[in-house]
PDB file of C-alpha atoms and ligand atoms in Angstrom:
ATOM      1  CA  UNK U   1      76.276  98.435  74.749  1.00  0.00           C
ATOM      2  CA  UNK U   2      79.062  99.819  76.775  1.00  0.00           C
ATOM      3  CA  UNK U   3      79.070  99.017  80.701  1.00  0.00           C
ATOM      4  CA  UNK U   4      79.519 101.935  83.245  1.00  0.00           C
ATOM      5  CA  UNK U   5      80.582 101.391  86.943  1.00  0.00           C
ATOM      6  CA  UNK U   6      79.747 104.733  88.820  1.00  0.00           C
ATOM      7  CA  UNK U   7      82.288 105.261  92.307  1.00  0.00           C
ATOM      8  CA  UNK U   8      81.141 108.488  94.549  1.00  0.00           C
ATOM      9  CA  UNK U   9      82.480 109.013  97.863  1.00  0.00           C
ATOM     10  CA  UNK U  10      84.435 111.892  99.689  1.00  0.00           C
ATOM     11  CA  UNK U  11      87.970 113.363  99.501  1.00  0.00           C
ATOM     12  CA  UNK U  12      90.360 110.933 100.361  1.00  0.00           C
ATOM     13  CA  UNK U  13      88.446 107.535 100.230  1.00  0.00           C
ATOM     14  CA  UNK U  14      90.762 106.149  97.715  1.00  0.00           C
ATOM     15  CA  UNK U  15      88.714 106.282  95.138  1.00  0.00           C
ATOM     16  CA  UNK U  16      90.838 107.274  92.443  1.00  0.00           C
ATOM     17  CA  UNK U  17      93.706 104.639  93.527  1.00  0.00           C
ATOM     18  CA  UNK U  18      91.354 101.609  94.056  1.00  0.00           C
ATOM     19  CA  UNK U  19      88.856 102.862  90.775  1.00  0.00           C
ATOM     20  CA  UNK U  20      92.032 103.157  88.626  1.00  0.00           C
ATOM     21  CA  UNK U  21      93.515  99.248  89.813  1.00  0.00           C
ATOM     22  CA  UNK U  22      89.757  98.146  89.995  1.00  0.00           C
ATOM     23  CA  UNK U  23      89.485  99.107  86.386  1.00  0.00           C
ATOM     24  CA  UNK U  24      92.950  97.626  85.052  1.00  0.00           C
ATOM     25  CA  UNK U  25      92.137  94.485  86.403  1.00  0.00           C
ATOM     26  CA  UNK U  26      88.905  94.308  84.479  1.00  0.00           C
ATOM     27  CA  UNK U  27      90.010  95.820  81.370  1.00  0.00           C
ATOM     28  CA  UNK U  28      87.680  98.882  81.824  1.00  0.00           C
ATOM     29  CA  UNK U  29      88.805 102.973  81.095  1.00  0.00           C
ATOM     30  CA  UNK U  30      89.165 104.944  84.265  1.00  0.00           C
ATOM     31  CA  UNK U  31      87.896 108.310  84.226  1.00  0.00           C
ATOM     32  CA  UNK U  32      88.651 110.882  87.448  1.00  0.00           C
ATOM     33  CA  UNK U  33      85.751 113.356  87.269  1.00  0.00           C
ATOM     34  CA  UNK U  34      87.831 115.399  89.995  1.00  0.00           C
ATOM     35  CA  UNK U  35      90.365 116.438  87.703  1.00  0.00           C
ATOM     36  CA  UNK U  36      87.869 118.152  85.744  1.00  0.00           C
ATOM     37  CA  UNK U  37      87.018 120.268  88.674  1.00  0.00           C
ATOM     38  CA  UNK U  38      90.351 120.533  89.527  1.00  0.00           C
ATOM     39  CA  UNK U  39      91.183 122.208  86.147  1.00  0.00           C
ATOM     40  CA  UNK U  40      88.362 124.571  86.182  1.00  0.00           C
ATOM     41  CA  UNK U  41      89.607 125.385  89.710  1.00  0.00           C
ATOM     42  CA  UNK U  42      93.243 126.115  88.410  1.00  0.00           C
ATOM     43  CA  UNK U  43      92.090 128.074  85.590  1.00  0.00           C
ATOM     44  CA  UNK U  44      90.004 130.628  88.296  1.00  0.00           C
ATOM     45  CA  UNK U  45      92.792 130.636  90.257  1.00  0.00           C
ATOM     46  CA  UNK U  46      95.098 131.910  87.347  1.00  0.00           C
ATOM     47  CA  UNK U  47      92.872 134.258  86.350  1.00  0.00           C
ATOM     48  CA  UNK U  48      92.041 135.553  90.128  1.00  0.00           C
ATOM     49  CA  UNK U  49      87.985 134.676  89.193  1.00  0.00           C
ATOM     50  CA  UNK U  50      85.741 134.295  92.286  1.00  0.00           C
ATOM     51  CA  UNK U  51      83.779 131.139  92.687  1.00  0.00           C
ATOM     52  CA  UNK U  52      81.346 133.134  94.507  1.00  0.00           C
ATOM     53  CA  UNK U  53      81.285 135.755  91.729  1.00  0.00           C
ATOM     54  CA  UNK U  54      78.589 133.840  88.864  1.00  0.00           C
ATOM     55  CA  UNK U  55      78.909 136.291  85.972  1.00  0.00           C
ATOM     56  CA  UNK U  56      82.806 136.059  86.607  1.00  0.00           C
ATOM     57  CA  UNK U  57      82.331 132.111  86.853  1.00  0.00           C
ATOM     58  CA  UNK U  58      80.381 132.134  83.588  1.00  0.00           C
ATOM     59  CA  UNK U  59      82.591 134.551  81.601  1.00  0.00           C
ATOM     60  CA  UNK U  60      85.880 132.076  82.721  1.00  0.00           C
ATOM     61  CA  UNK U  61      83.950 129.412  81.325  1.00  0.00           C
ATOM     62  CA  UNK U  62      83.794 130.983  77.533  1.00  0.00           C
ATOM     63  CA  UNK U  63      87.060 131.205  77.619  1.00  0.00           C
ATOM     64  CA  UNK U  64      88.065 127.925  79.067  1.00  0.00           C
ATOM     65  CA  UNK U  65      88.351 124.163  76.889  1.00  0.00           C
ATOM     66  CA  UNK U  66      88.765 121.446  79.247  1.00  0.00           C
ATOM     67  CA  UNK U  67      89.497 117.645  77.869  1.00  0.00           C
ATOM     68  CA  UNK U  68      90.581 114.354  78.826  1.00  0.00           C
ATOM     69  CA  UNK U  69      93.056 112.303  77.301  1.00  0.00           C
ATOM     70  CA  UNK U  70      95.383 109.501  77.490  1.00  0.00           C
ATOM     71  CA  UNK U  71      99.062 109.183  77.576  1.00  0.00           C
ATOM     72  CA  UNK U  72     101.473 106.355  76.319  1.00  0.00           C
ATOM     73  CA  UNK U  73     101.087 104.741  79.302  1.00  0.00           C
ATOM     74  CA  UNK U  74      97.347 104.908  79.391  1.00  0.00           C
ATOM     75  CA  UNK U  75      97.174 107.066  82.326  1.00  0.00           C
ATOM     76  CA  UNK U  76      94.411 110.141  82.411  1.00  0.00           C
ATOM     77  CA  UNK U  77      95.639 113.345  81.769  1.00  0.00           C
ATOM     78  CA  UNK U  78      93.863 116.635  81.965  1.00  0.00           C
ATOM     79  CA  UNK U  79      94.183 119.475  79.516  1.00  0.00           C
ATOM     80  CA  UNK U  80      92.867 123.039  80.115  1.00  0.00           C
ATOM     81  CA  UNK U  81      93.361 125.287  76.694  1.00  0.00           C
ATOM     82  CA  UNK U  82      95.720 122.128  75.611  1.00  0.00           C
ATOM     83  CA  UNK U  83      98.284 122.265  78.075  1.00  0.00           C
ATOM     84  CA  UNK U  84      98.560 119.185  80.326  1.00  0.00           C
ATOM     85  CA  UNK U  85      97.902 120.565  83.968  1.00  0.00           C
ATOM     86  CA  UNK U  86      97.582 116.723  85.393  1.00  0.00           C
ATOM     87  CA  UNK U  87     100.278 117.373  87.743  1.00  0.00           C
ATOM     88  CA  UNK U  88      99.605 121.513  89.279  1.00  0.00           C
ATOM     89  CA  UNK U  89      95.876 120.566  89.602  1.00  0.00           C
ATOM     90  CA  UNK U  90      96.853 118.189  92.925  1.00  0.00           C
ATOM     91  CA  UNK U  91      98.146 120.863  95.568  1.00  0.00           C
ATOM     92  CA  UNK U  92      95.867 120.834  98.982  1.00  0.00           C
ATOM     93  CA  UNK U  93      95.018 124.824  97.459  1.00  0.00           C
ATOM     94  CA  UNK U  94      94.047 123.387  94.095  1.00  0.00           C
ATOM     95  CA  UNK U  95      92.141 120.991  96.079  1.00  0.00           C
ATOM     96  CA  UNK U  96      90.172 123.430  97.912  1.00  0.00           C
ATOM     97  CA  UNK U  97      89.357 125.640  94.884  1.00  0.00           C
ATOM     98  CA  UNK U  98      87.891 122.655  93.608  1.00  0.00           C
ATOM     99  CA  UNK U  99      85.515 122.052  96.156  1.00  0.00           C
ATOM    100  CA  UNK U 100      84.494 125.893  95.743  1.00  0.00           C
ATOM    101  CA  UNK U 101      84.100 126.402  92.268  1.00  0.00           C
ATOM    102  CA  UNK U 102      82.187 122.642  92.625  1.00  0.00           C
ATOM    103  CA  UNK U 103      79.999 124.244  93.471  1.00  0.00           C
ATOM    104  CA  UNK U 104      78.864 126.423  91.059  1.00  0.00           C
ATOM    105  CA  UNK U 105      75.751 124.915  89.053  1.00  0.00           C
ATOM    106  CA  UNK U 106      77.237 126.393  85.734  1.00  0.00           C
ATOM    107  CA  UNK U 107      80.521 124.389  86.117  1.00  0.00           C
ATOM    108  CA  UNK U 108      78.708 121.317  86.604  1.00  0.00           C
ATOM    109  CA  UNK U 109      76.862 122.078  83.713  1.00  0.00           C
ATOM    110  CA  UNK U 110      80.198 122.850  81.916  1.00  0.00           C
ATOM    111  CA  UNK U 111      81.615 119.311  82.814  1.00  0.00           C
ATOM    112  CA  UNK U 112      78.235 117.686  82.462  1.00  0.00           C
ATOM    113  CA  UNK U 113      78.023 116.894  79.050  1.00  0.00           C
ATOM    114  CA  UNK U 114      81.875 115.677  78.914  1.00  0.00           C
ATOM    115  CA  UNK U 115      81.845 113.138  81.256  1.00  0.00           C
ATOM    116  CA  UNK U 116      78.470 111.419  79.896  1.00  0.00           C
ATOM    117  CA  UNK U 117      79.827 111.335  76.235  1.00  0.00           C
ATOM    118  CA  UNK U 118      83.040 109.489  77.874  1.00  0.00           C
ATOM    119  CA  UNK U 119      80.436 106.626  79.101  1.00  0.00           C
ATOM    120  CA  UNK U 120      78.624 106.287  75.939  1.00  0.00           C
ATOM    121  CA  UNK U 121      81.204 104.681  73.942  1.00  0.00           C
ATOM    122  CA  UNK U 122      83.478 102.770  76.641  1.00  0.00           C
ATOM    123  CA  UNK U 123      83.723 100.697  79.430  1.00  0.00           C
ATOM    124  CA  UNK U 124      84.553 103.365  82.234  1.00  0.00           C
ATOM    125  CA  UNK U 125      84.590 103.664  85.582  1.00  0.00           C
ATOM    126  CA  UNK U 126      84.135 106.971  86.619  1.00  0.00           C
ATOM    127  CA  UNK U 127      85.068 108.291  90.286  1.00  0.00           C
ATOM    128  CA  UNK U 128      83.455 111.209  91.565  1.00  0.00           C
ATOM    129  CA  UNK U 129      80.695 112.899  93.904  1.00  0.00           C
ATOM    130  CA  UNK U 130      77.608 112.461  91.656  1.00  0.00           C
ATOM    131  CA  UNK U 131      77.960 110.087  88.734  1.00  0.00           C
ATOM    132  CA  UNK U 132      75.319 107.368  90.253  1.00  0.00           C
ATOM    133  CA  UNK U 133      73.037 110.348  91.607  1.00  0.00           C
ATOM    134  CA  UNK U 134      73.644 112.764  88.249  1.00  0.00           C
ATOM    135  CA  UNK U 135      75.617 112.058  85.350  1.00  0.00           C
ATOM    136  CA  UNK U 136      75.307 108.649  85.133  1.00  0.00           C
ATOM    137  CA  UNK U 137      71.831 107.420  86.809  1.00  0.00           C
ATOM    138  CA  UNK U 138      71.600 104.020  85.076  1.00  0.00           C
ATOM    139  CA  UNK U 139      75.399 103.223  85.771  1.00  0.00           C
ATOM    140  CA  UNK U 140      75.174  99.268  85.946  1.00  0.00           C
ATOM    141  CA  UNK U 141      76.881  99.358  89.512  1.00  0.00           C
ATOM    142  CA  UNK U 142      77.020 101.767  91.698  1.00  0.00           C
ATOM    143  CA  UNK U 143      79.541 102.010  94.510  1.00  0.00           C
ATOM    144  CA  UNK U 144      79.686 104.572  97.535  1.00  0.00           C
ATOM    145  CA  UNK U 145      83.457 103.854  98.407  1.00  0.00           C
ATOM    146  CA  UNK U 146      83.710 105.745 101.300  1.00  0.00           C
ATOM    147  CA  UNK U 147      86.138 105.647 105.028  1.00  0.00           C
ATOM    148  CA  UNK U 148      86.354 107.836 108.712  1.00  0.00           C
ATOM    149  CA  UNK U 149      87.801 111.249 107.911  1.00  0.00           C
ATOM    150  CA  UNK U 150      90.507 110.495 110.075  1.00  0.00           C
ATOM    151  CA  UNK U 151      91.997 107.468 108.068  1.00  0.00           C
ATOM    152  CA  UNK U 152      91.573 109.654 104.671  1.00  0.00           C
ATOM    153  CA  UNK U 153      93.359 112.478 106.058  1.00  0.00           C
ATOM    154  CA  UNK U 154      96.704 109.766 107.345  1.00  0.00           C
ATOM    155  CA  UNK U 155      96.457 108.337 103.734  1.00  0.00           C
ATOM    156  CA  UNK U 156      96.421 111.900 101.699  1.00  0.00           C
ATOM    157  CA  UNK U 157      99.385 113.123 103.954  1.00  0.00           C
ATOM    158  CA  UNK U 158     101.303 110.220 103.709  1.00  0.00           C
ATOM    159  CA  UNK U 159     100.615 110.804  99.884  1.00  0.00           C
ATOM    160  CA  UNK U 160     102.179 114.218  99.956  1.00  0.00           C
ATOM    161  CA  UNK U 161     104.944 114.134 102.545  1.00  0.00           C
ATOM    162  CA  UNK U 162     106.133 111.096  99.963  1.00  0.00           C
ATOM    163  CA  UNK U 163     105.569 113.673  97.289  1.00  0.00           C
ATOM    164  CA  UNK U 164     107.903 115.894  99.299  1.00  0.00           C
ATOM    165  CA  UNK U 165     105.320 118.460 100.257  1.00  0.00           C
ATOM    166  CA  UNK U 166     105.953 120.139 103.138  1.00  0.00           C
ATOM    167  CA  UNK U 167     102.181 119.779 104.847  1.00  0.00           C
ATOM    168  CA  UNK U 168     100.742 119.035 108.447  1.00  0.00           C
ATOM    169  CA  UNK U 169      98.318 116.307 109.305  1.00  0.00           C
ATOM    170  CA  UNK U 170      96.472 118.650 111.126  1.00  0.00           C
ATOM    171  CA  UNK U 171      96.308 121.215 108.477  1.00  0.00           C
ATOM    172  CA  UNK U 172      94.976 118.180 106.053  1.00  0.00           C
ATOM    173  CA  UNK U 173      92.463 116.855 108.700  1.00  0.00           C
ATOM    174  CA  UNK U 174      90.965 120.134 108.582  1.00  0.00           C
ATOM    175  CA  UNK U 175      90.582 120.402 104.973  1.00  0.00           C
ATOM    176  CA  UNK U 176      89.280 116.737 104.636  1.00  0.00           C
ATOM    177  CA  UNK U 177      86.016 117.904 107.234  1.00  0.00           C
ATOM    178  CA  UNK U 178      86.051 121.192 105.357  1.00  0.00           C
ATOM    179  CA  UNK U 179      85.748 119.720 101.789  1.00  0.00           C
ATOM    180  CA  UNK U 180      83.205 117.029 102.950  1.00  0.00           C
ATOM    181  CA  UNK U 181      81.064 119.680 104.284  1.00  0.00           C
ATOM    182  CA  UNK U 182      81.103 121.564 100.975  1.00  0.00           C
ATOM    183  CA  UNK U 183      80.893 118.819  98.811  1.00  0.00           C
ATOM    184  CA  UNK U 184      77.622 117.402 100.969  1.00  0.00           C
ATOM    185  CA  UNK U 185      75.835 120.766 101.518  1.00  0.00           C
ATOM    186  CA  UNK U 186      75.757 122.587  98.067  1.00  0.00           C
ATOM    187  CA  UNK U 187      72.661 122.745  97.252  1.00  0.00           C
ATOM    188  CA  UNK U 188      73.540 121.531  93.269  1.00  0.00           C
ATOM    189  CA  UNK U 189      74.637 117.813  93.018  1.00  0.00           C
ATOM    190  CA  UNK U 190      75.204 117.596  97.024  1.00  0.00           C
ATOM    191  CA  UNK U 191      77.992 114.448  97.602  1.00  0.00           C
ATOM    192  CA  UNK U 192      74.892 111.496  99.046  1.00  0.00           C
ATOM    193  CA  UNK U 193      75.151 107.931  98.521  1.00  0.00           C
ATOM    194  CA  UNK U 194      72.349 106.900  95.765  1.00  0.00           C
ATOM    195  CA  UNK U 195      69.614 104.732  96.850  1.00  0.00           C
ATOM    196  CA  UNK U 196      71.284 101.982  94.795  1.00  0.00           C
ATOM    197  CA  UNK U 197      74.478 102.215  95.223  1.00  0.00           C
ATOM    198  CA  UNK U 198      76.247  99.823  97.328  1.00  0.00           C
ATOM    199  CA  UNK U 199      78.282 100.942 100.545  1.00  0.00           C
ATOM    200  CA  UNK U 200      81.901 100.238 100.854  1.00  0.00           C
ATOM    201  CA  UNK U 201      83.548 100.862 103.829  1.00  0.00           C
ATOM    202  CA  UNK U 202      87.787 101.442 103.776  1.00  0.00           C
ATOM    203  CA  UNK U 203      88.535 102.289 106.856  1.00  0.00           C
ATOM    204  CA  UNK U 204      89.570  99.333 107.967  1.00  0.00           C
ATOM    205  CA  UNK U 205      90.918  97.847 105.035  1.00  0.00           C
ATOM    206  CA  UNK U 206      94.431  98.197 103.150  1.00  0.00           C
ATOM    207  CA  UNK U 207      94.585  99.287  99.599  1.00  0.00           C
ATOM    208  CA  UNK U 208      94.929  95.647  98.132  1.00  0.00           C
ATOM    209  CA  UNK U 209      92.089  94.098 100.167  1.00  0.00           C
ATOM    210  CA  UNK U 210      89.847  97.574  99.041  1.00  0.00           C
ATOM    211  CA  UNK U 211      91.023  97.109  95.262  1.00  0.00           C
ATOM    212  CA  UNK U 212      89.793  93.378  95.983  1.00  0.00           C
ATOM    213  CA  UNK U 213      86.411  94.361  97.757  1.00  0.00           C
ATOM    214  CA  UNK U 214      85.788  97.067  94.533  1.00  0.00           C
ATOM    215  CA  UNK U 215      86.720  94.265  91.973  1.00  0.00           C
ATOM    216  CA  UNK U 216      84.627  91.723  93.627  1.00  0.00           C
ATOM    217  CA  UNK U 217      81.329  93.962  93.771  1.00  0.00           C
ATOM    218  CA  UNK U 218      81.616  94.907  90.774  1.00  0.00           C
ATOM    219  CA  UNK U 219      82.020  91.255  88.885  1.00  0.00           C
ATOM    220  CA  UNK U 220      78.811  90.227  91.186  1.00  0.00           C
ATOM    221  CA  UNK U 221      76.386  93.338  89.946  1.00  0.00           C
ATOM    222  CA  UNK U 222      78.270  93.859  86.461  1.00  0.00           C
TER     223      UNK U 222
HETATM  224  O1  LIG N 301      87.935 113.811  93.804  1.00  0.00           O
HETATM  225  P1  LIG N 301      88.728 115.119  93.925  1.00  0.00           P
HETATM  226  O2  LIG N 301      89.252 115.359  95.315  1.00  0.00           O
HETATM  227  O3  LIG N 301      89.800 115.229  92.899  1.00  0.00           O
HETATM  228  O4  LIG N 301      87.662 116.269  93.612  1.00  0.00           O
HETATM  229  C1  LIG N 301      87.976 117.633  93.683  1.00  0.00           C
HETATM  230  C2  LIG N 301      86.718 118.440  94.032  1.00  0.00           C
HETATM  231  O5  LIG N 301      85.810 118.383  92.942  1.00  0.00           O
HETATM  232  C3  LIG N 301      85.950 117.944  95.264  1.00  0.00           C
HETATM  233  O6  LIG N 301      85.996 118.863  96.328  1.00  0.00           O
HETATM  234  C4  LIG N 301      84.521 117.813  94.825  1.00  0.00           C
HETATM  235  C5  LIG N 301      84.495 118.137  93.377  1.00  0.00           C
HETATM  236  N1  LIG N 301      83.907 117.086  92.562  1.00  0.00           N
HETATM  237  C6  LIG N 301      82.569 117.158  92.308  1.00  0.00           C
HETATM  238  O7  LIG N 301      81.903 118.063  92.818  1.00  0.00           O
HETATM  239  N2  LIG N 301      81.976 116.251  91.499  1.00  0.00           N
HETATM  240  C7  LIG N 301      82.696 115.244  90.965  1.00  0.00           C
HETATM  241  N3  LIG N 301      82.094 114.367  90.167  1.00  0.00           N
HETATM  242  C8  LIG N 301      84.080 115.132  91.237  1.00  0.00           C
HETATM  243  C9  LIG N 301      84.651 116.070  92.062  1.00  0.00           C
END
């Protein structure tokens, strides 16, 4: 039987950064459910579809084949019709579409069956808003890896300007409240820590000693 480690938390937390290390040390496949969003996001936005608009949603979504795969270096990419969009699915607007067209209760239905096929074979840990609450409900641990919007917003600018976007800390602040207020008040697969997962708090904490912290709760549950 395969072992799945479930991560939620909000934008920013790190999850993807500390899941990805967490799971390299332990031999386990990482999986970034965000990316999936991400692509469905990118593919509305190329097509000029609404997220508001359902039958416009739905009709994007017949058209649309999203997948997961690995390159040589092991690393997660995402593919939307077979083109590798791993790299224009990370701009703050990408980001934001995301959050929309998260959510739509026919995407997540899209991406549902996807990401629990991923779990059934490997060792994953999967990173996203609702894989201890939804797609994965008897994941053996479950983390809610979370920090102060504040220190998210420092960490995803500091990721960008180094990326040699041209972005405001302000401007990101804002969009870190604004996507945590989506992402915890749809009314489909709302972002809330599950009743068993266990709370990890970053804010205080460097990436090593989080990567640590994940590794460690994880080899004591696991
Ligand atoms: O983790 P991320 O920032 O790449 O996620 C992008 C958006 O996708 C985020 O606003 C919330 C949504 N999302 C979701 O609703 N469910 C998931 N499992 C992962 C992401």
């Amino acid at each position: 039987m395969s072992i799945a480690i479930a991560i939620d938390g909000p934008a920013g937390a790190g999850k993807s950064t500390i899941s990805k290390a967490a799971a390299k040390r332990l031999g386990f496949i990482y999986i970034d459910t965000g990316a999936l969003y991400r692509t469905v996001g990118l593919a509305a936005s190329r097509e000029g579809v609404d997220p508001g608009d359902a039958a416009a949603v739905d009709e994007l979504l017949g058209k649309i084949k999203v997948g997961l795969a690995f390159n040589e270096k092991g690393e997660q990419i995402v593919l939307l019709n077979g083109e590798d969009v791993s790299g224009l699915i990370r701009t703050p607007e990408a980001s934001m579409m995301a959050s929309k067209i998260s959510a739509v209760p026919a995407v997540r239905a899209f991406l549902l069956d996807l990401q629990r096929n991923m779990a059934d074979t490997d060792n994953v840990i999967m990173d996203g808003r609702d894989i201890g609450t939804v797609i994965l409900p008897n994941a053996k641990v479950k983390i809610f890896l979370t920090a102060a919007p504040e220190a998210r917003a420092k960490r995803r600018y500091d990721e960008l300007i180094e990326k040699g976007m041209d972005v405001k800390y302000e401007d990101i602040l804002e969009d870190v409240k604004q996507r945590d207020y989506n992402d915890m008040h749809r009314d489909i697969a709302p972002l809330k820590q599950a009743d068993d997962a266990i709370l990890a708090d970053t804010t205080e904490i460097d990436l090593e000693g989080s990567i640590d912290l994940i590794v460690k709760i994880i080899e004591e549950n696991a």
